[in-house]
Amino acid sequence: MRKPKIIRMFFALCLGCFVMVIFYFNSNLKPAPEHFGEESNGQKPRRSPLQSLYNSDQAESEVQAIHQGRRELLEEACRTYTRKRRVLIPEDLKHVIVDDLHGLLYCYVPKVACTNWKRVLMVLTGAAGSHRDPLGIPANEAHVSGNLRTLSEYSTSQINHRLRSYLKFMFVREPFERLVSAYRNKFTQRYNTAFHKRYGTKIVRRHRPNPQPDALEKGDDVTFEEFVYYLVNPATQIEEPFNEHWERVHSLCHPCLIHYDVVGKYETLEQDSNYVLQLAGVEDQVKFPASTKSTRTTGDMAARFFLNISPFYQKKLYNLYRMDFLLFNYSLPSYLNF
Ligand SMILES: *[C@@H]1O[C@H](CO)[C@@H](O)[C@H](O)[C@H]1NC(C)=O
């Protein structure tokens, strides 16, 4: 049975109105994330950080050459050492912090100055309230989830848009120095009782012969050797993923799936951080907190901790962190003897 013509015309008219309403709203709600800072007090449009990096009209500087070298080495290592490529899923993007105001994506790696980078991004995104000095933000405040947005919270099309047009950066560190730093911070500091309970008790139970009842209960005296046994035991990762403090950068930031524009290094933290802030055009607005630690001492420190580790376990541990050594051009530490 056919509907009378007049009714069909009425429906057509309604549909037309609806479509017009959508067009009207779209024209009003046009987001302009590619035009960073354009609307600010009538100044000429500023280039996005990504444009600053790749469309630079000045002659190539030494620092640009260093970063290009790192990108090429990473790409080559990905081609050589990763077997098949897979598709990126939102779950992979939980460590990627978004700054929509400046067009930045930062993948945070614990034990590689991530507290200071989160503080800087809180200042830049306005999440820091009135704080202009990153060090004015308490460290625990910087790690509150919800202060900063991660890329995994966005829709697929928003994710793709940001991956294409934002400057993507991360910071890495010599893998064993990072590991020793994580061990010292989480297992030798008296105040880190949450880690002692959650991981320490388990490590003592599984990897210490004849443990004392007190150690079993508190888990606060795990040795580096026991920590290494825990890491290289295949059962550990079958049970649950590594904690982010000792998870490999390769698994946290997916550098073979996401093409990072800047790979900063802890060893040259200040220079590399300033380079990112300069590309973002915010070097006058925020200062990256100067480090008080010398990287020389962290290298010697790692060597001391490895004295107790047998060549067999050194080799197992190296194999575990091998991708982080290869992708970021870290050579085999000279103190190893396998
Ligand atoms: C890789 O490391 C070696 C040795 O430290 C260094 O000479 C070289 O310049 C590095 N390559 C890149 C692309 O950073």
Short mmCIF file of C-alpha atoms and ligand atoms in Angstrom, two decimals:
data_model
loop_
_atom_site.label_atom_id
_atom_site.label_comp_id
_atom_site.label_asym_id
_atom_site.label_seq_id
_atom_site.Cartn_x
_atom_site.Cartn_y
_atom_site.Cartn_z
CA MET A 1 0.00 0.00 0.00
CA ARG A 2 1.41 3.42 -0.98
CA LYS A 3 1.30 6.46 1.25
CA PRO A 4 -0.53 9.49 -0.15
CA LYS A 5 1.76 11.93 -1.97
CA ILE A 6 1.13 14.73 0.50
CA ILE A 7 2.48 12.66 3.43
CA ARG A 8 5.61 11.72 1.53
CA MET A 9 6.23 15.37 0.73
CA PHE A 10 5.83 16.23 4.38
CA PHE A 11 8.47 13.67 5.40
CA ALA A 12 10.83 14.91 2.70
CA LEU A 13 10.46 18.44 3.99
CA CYS A 14 11.21 17.39 7.58
CA LEU A 15 14.29 15.51 6.47
CA GLY A 16 15.48 18.58 4.59
CA CYS A 17 15.07 20.76 7.69
CA PHE A 18 16.99 18.27 9.79
CA VAL A 19 19.90 18.19 7.35
CA MET A 20 19.99 22.00 7.33
CA VAL A 21 20.12 22.06 11.12
CA ILE A 22 23.14 19.74 11.09
CA PHE A 23 24.93 21.99 8.58
CA TYR A 24 24.13 25.03 10.66
CA PHE A 25 25.56 23.53 13.84
CA ASN A 26 28.61 22.19 12.10
CA SER A 27 29.46 25.60 10.72
CA ASN A 28 29.27 27.07 14.20
CA LEU A 29 31.16 24.38 16.01
CA LYS A 30 34.15 24.13 13.77
CA PRO A 31 37.06 23.15 16.00
CA ALA A 32 40.36 24.51 14.81
CA PRO A 33 43.02 22.35 16.39
CA GLU A 34 45.40 22.82 13.50
CA HIS A 35 45.45 26.59 13.99
CA PHE A 36 47.35 26.71 17.23
CA GLY A 37 47.13 30.05 18.96
CA GLU A 38 45.69 31.75 15.86
CA GLU A 39 42.83 33.44 17.67
CA SER A 40 45.04 34.91 20.37
CA ASN A 41 44.95 38.72 20.27
CA GLY A 42 45.17 39.10 16.49
CA GLN A 43 48.78 38.05 16.14
CA LYS A 44 49.87 36.36 12.96
CA PRO A 45 49.18 32.62 12.89
CA ARG A 46 51.87 30.63 14.60
CA ARG A 47 53.24 27.49 13.06
CA SER A 48 52.40 24.22 14.73
CA PRO A 49 55.27 22.40 16.46
CA LEU A 50 55.18 19.79 13.71
CA GLN A 51 55.56 22.46 11.05
CA SER A 52 58.40 24.03 13.01
CA LEU A 53 60.19 20.70 12.97
CA TYR A 54 59.81 19.74 9.32
CA ASN A 55 59.32 23.01 7.41
CA SER A 56 62.17 24.89 8.96
CA ASP A 57 63.53 27.48 6.53
CA GLN A 58 66.82 27.93 8.34
CA ALA A 59 69.81 25.83 7.44
CA GLU A 60 69.80 22.50 9.20
CA SER A 61 71.28 22.87 12.65
CA GLU A 62 73.35 20.36 14.55
CA VAL A 63 70.47 19.57 16.89
CA GLN A 64 68.12 18.91 13.96
CA ALA A 65 70.67 16.52 12.49
CA ILE A 66 70.95 14.63 15.78
CA HIS A 67 67.18 14.14 15.97
CA GLN A 68 66.93 13.12 12.35
CA GLY A 69 69.68 10.57 12.98
CA ARG A 70 67.73 9.14 15.92
CA ARG A 71 64.50 8.90 13.89
CA GLU A 72 66.27 7.11 11.06
CA LEU A 73 68.02 4.69 13.39
CA LEU A 74 64.72 3.91 15.13
CA GLU A 75 62.95 3.29 11.84
CA GLU A 76 65.74 1.05 10.60
CA ALA A 77 65.82 -0.91 13.87
CA CYS A 78 62.03 -1.36 13.71
CA ARG A 79 62.34 -2.72 10.17
CA THR A 80 65.13 -5.07 11.17
CA TYR A 81 63.94 -6.40 14.52
CA THR A 82 60.14 -6.38 14.53
CA ARG A 83 58.44 -9.12 12.59
CA LYS A 84 54.96 -8.15 11.60
CA ARG A 85 53.28 -4.81 11.98
CA ARG A 86 49.94 -4.67 13.65
CA VAL A 87 47.28 -1.99 13.89
CA LEU A 88 47.36 0.52 16.72
CA ILE A 89 44.47 0.20 19.20
CA PRO A 90 43.32 2.80 21.78
CA GLU A 91 44.71 0.57 24.57
CA ASP A 92 48.21 1.23 23.15
CA LEU A 93 47.77 4.97 23.72
CA LYS A 94 47.30 5.07 27.48
CA HIS A 95 50.76 6.56 28.01
CA VAL A 96 50.38 9.24 25.37
CA ILE A 97 49.46 12.59 26.93
CA VAL A 98 47.67 15.17 24.77
CA ASP A 99 48.17 18.94 24.72
CA ASP A 100 45.48 20.22 22.36
CA LEU A 101 46.44 23.86 22.91
CA HIS A 102 49.95 23.45 21.53
CA GLY A 103 49.59 20.35 19.36
CA LEU A 104 51.79 18.02 21.38
CA LEU A 105 51.69 14.29 22.13
CA TYR A 106 54.04 13.06 24.84
CA CYS A 107 54.51 9.38 25.69
CA TYR A 108 55.59 9.21 29.33
CA VAL A 109 58.07 6.62 30.54
CA PRO A 110 58.45 6.30 34.32
CA LYS A 111 62.01 6.85 35.60
CA VAL A 112 62.82 9.12 32.64
CA ALA A 113 61.95 12.55 34.03
CA CYS A 114 58.25 11.93 33.48
CA THR A 115 57.19 13.80 36.61
CA ASN A 116 58.82 16.96 35.33
CA TRP A 117 57.37 16.54 31.84
CA LYS A 118 53.90 16.02 33.32
CA ARG A 119 54.36 19.17 35.39
CA VAL A 120 55.38 21.13 32.29
CA LEU A 121 52.35 19.83 30.37
CA MET A 122 50.07 20.76 33.27
CA VAL A 123 51.37 24.32 33.05
CA LEU A 124 50.93 24.33 29.25
CA THR A 125 47.42 22.86 29.21
CA GLY A 126 46.19 25.00 32.10
CA ALA A 127 45.68 21.98 34.38
CA ALA A 128 48.10 23.53 36.87
CA GLY A 129 45.75 26.37 37.77
CA SER A 130 47.77 29.43 38.67
CA HIS A 131 51.15 27.65 38.79
CA ARG A 132 53.56 28.98 36.18
CA ASP A 133 56.59 27.24 37.65
CA PRO A 134 56.44 23.46 37.08
CA LEU A 135 58.31 22.78 40.33
CA GLY A 136 55.50 24.52 42.21
CA ILE A 137 53.31 21.50 41.41
CA PRO A 138 53.69 18.68 43.98
CA ALA A 139 54.98 15.45 42.42
CA ASN A 140 51.93 13.41 43.49
CA GLU A 141 49.68 16.03 41.89
CA ALA A 142 51.46 15.51 38.55
CA HIS A 143 50.54 11.81 38.61
CA VAL A 144 46.84 12.23 39.40
CA SER A 145 45.04 10.69 36.44
CA GLY A 146 42.51 13.15 35.09
CA ASN A 147 44.79 16.18 35.35
CA LEU A 148 46.08 15.40 31.88
CA ARG A 149 44.23 13.65 29.06
CA THR A 150 45.64 10.62 27.29
CA LEU A 151 45.14 9.83 23.62
CA SER A 152 43.30 6.60 24.48
CA GLU A 153 40.37 8.73 25.72
CA TYR A 154 39.63 10.15 22.25
CA SER A 155 37.55 8.71 19.39
CA THR A 156 39.25 6.97 16.48
CA SER A 157 38.97 9.95 14.14
CA GLN A 158 40.22 12.34 16.84
CA ILE A 159 43.14 9.99 17.49
CA ASN A 160 44.05 9.80 13.81
CA HIS A 161 43.85 13.55 13.41
CA ARG A 162 46.19 14.11 16.37
CA LEU A 163 48.66 11.44 15.30
CA ARG A 164 48.87 13.15 11.89
CA SER A 165 49.14 16.76 12.91
CA TYR A 166 50.69 16.95 16.41
CA LEU A 167 54.35 16.77 17.39
CA LYS A 168 54.92 13.34 18.96
CA PHE A 169 57.78 12.99 21.44
CA MET A 170 59.10 10.68 24.10
CA PHE A 171 62.12 10.40 26.39
CA VAL A 172 64.24 7.29 26.81
CA ARG A 173 67.13 6.25 29.03
CA GLU A 174 69.81 3.58 29.09
CA PRO A 175 67.62 0.53 29.90
CA PHE A 176 69.65 -0.89 32.81
CA GLU A 177 70.13 2.52 34.42
CA ARG A 178 66.38 2.98 34.25
CA LEU A 179 65.89 -0.47 35.77
CA VAL A 180 68.31 0.17 38.64
CA SER A 181 66.62 3.51 39.24
CA ALA A 182 63.21 1.78 39.42
CA TYR A 183 64.59 -0.87 41.81
CA ARG A 184 66.20 1.69 44.10
CA ASN A 185 63.15 3.89 44.16
CA LYS A 186 60.50 1.20 44.65
CA PHE A 187 62.29 -1.39 46.78
CA THR A 188 64.91 0.39 48.88
CA GLN A 189 62.90 3.42 49.98
CA ARG A 190 61.16 2.84 53.27
CA TYR A 191 58.09 4.92 52.32
CA ASN A 192 57.14 2.89 49.24
CA THR A 193 55.08 0.40 51.26
CA ALA A 194 52.51 -0.05 48.48
CA PHE A 195 55.19 -1.52 46.19
CA HIS A 196 56.62 -3.64 49.01
CA LYS A 197 53.20 -5.16 49.69
CA ARG A 198 52.14 -5.53 46.06
CA TYR A 199 55.42 -6.81 44.55
CA GLY A 200 57.96 -7.24 47.35
CA THR A 201 56.07 -9.92 49.26
CA LYS A 202 55.52 -11.90 46.06
CA ILE A 203 59.20 -11.66 45.06
CA VAL A 204 60.39 -12.81 48.52
CA ARG A 205 57.92 -15.71 48.51
CA ARG A 206 58.95 -16.95 45.09
CA HIS A 207 62.62 -16.18 44.85
CA ARG A 208 64.10 -16.40 48.35
CA PRO A 209 64.90 -19.76 49.85
CA ASN A 210 63.78 -20.01 53.51
CA PRO A 211 62.47 -16.45 53.92
CA GLN A 212 61.89 -14.98 57.39
CA PRO A 213 58.21 -14.49 58.34
CA ASP A 214 58.82 -10.73 58.71
CA ALA A 215 60.23 -10.44 55.17
CA LEU A 216 57.35 -12.49 53.80
CA GLU A 217 54.88 -10.16 55.38
CA LYS A 218 56.49 -6.79 54.65
CA GLY A 219 58.36 -7.45 51.38
CA ASP A 220 60.57 -4.46 52.14
CA ASP A 221 64.05 -5.98 51.74
CA VAL A 222 64.05 -7.34 48.17
CA THR A 223 67.58 -7.53 46.76
CA PHE A 224 68.41 -6.50 43.19
CA GLU A 225 69.29 -10.13 42.47
CA GLU A 226 65.82 -11.30 43.57
CA PHE A 227 64.24 -8.53 41.53
CA VAL A 228 66.13 -9.80 38.46
CA TYR A 229 64.91 -13.38 39.08
CA TYR A 230 61.38 -12.03 39.22
CA LEU A 231 61.76 -10.11 35.94
CA VAL A 232 63.27 -12.92 33.88
CA ASN A 233 60.87 -15.59 35.16
CA PRO A 234 58.42 -16.23 32.26
CA ALA A 235 55.60 -16.85 34.77
CA THR A 236 55.77 -13.21 35.89
CA GLN A 237 54.53 -11.76 32.61
CA ILE A 238 52.05 -14.56 32.04
CA GLU A 239 50.40 -13.63 35.32
CA GLU A 240 50.12 -9.90 34.63
CA PRO A 241 51.87 -7.21 32.58
CA PHE A 242 54.98 -5.66 34.13
CA ASN A 243 54.45 -2.61 36.28
CA GLU A 244 55.07 0.53 34.20
CA HIS A 245 58.20 1.36 36.21
CA TRP A 246 60.01 -1.67 34.78
CA GLU A 247 57.97 -2.29 31.63
CA ARG A 248 59.99 -1.82 28.46
CA VAL A 249 59.69 1.47 26.60
CA HIS A 250 58.95 -0.58 23.49
CA SER A 251 55.76 -1.88 25.17
CA LEU A 252 54.75 1.41 26.79
CA CYS A 253 55.12 3.76 23.81
CA HIS A 254 55.02 1.48 20.71
CA PRO A 255 57.76 3.36 18.86
CA CYS A 256 57.49 1.06 15.84
CA LEU A 257 53.77 1.81 15.39
CA ILE A 258 53.81 5.51 16.30
CA HIS A 259 56.33 7.59 14.38
CA TYR A 260 57.80 9.79 17.09
CA ASP A 261 59.16 13.10 15.79
CA VAL A 262 61.51 13.67 18.71
CA VAL A 263 63.19 10.96 20.77
CA GLY A 264 64.72 12.74 23.72
CA LYS A 265 67.33 11.09 25.91
CA TYR A 266 67.74 11.25 29.66
CA GLU A 267 71.48 11.55 29.05
CA THR A 268 70.87 14.89 27.28
CA LEU A 269 67.64 15.75 29.10
CA GLU A 270 68.07 19.48 29.33
CA GLN A 271 69.04 20.07 25.69
CA ASP A 272 66.38 17.73 24.33
CA SER A 273 63.64 19.16 26.54
CA ASN A 274 64.51 22.69 25.52
CA TYR A 275 64.40 21.60 21.88
CA VAL A 276 60.81 20.34 22.29
CA LEU A 277 59.74 23.52 24.12
CA GLN A 278 61.34 25.59 21.38
CA LEU A 279 59.52 23.66 18.62
CA ALA A 280 56.28 24.21 20.53
CA GLY A 281 57.10 27.93 20.70
CA VAL A 282 56.71 28.03 24.48
CA GLU A 283 60.31 28.41 25.61
CA ASP A 284 59.42 31.83 27.05
CA GLN A 285 56.35 30.55 28.91
CA VAL A 286 57.74 27.57 30.77
CA LYS A 287 61.17 26.36 31.83
CA PHE A 288 61.98 22.68 32.00
CA PRO A 289 63.14 22.02 35.59
CA ALA A 290 66.93 21.64 35.70
CA SER A 291 68.09 18.25 36.93
CA THR A 292 70.21 17.97 40.03
CA LYS A 293 71.40 14.44 39.29
CA SER A 294 74.45 13.67 37.25
CA THR A 295 74.01 10.89 34.69
CA ARG A 296 77.59 9.80 35.34
CA THR A 297 76.68 8.60 38.82
CA THR A 298 73.66 6.64 37.58
CA GLY A 299 75.94 4.72 35.18
CA ASP A 300 78.41 3.79 37.94
CA MET A 301 75.47 2.86 40.11
CA ALA A 302 74.14 0.37 37.55
CA ALA A 303 77.59 -1.24 37.30
CA ARG A 304 77.67 -1.77 41.08
CA PHE A 305 74.28 -3.47 41.11
CA PHE A 306 75.25 -5.84 38.32
CA LEU A 307 78.32 -7.12 40.19
CA ASN A 308 76.06 -9.61 42.00
CA ILE A 309 74.30 -10.86 38.89
CA SER A 310 75.69 -13.99 37.25
CA PRO A 311 76.49 -13.92 33.51
CA PHE A 312 73.58 -16.33 32.92
CA TYR A 313 71.06 -13.89 34.42
CA GLN A 314 72.76 -10.87 32.87
CA LYS A 315 72.16 -12.45 29.49
CA LYS A 316 68.52 -13.26 30.29
CA LEU A 317 67.94 -9.71 31.48
CA TYR A 318 69.62 -8.26 28.41
CA ASN A 319 67.37 -10.36 26.18
CA LEU A 320 64.34 -9.04 28.04
CA TYR A 321 65.32 -5.40 27.44
CA ARG A 322 67.02 -6.02 24.10
CA MET A 323 64.53 -4.02 22.00
CA ASP A 324 65.05 -0.92 24.16
CA PHE A 325 68.81 -1.21 23.63
CA LEU A 326 68.48 -1.67 19.87
CA LEU A 327 65.73 0.84 19.07
CA PHE A 328 67.35 3.70 20.95
CA ASN A 329 70.99 3.04 20.09
CA TYR A 330 72.25 1.98 23.50
CA SER A 331 75.25 -0.30 23.36
CA LEU A 332 75.86 -3.29 25.61
CA PRO A 333 77.18 -1.91 28.93
CA SER A 334 80.89 -2.62 29.40
CA TYR A 335 80.39 -4.00 32.94
CA LEU A 336 78.45 -7.03 31.63
CA ASN A 337 80.43 -10.25 31.27
CA PHE A 338 78.26 -12.82 29.52
C1 LIG B 1 74.55 5.68 18.06
O1 LIG B 1 75.53 5.49 19.08
C2 LIG B 1 76.87 5.64 18.64
C3 LIG B 1 77.77 5.23 19.80
O2 LIG B 1 77.39 5.81 21.01
C4 LIG B 1 77.08 7.07 18.18
O3 LIG B 1 78.40 7.25 17.75
C5 LIG B 1 76.10 7.37 17.04
O4 LIG B 1 76.21 8.70 16.64
C6 LIG B 1 74.68 7.07 17.47
N1 LIG B 1 73.80 7.19 16.33
C7 LIG B 1 72.69 7.95 16.34
C8 LIG B 1 71.92 7.98 15.08
O5 LIG B 1 72.32 8.57 17.31
#
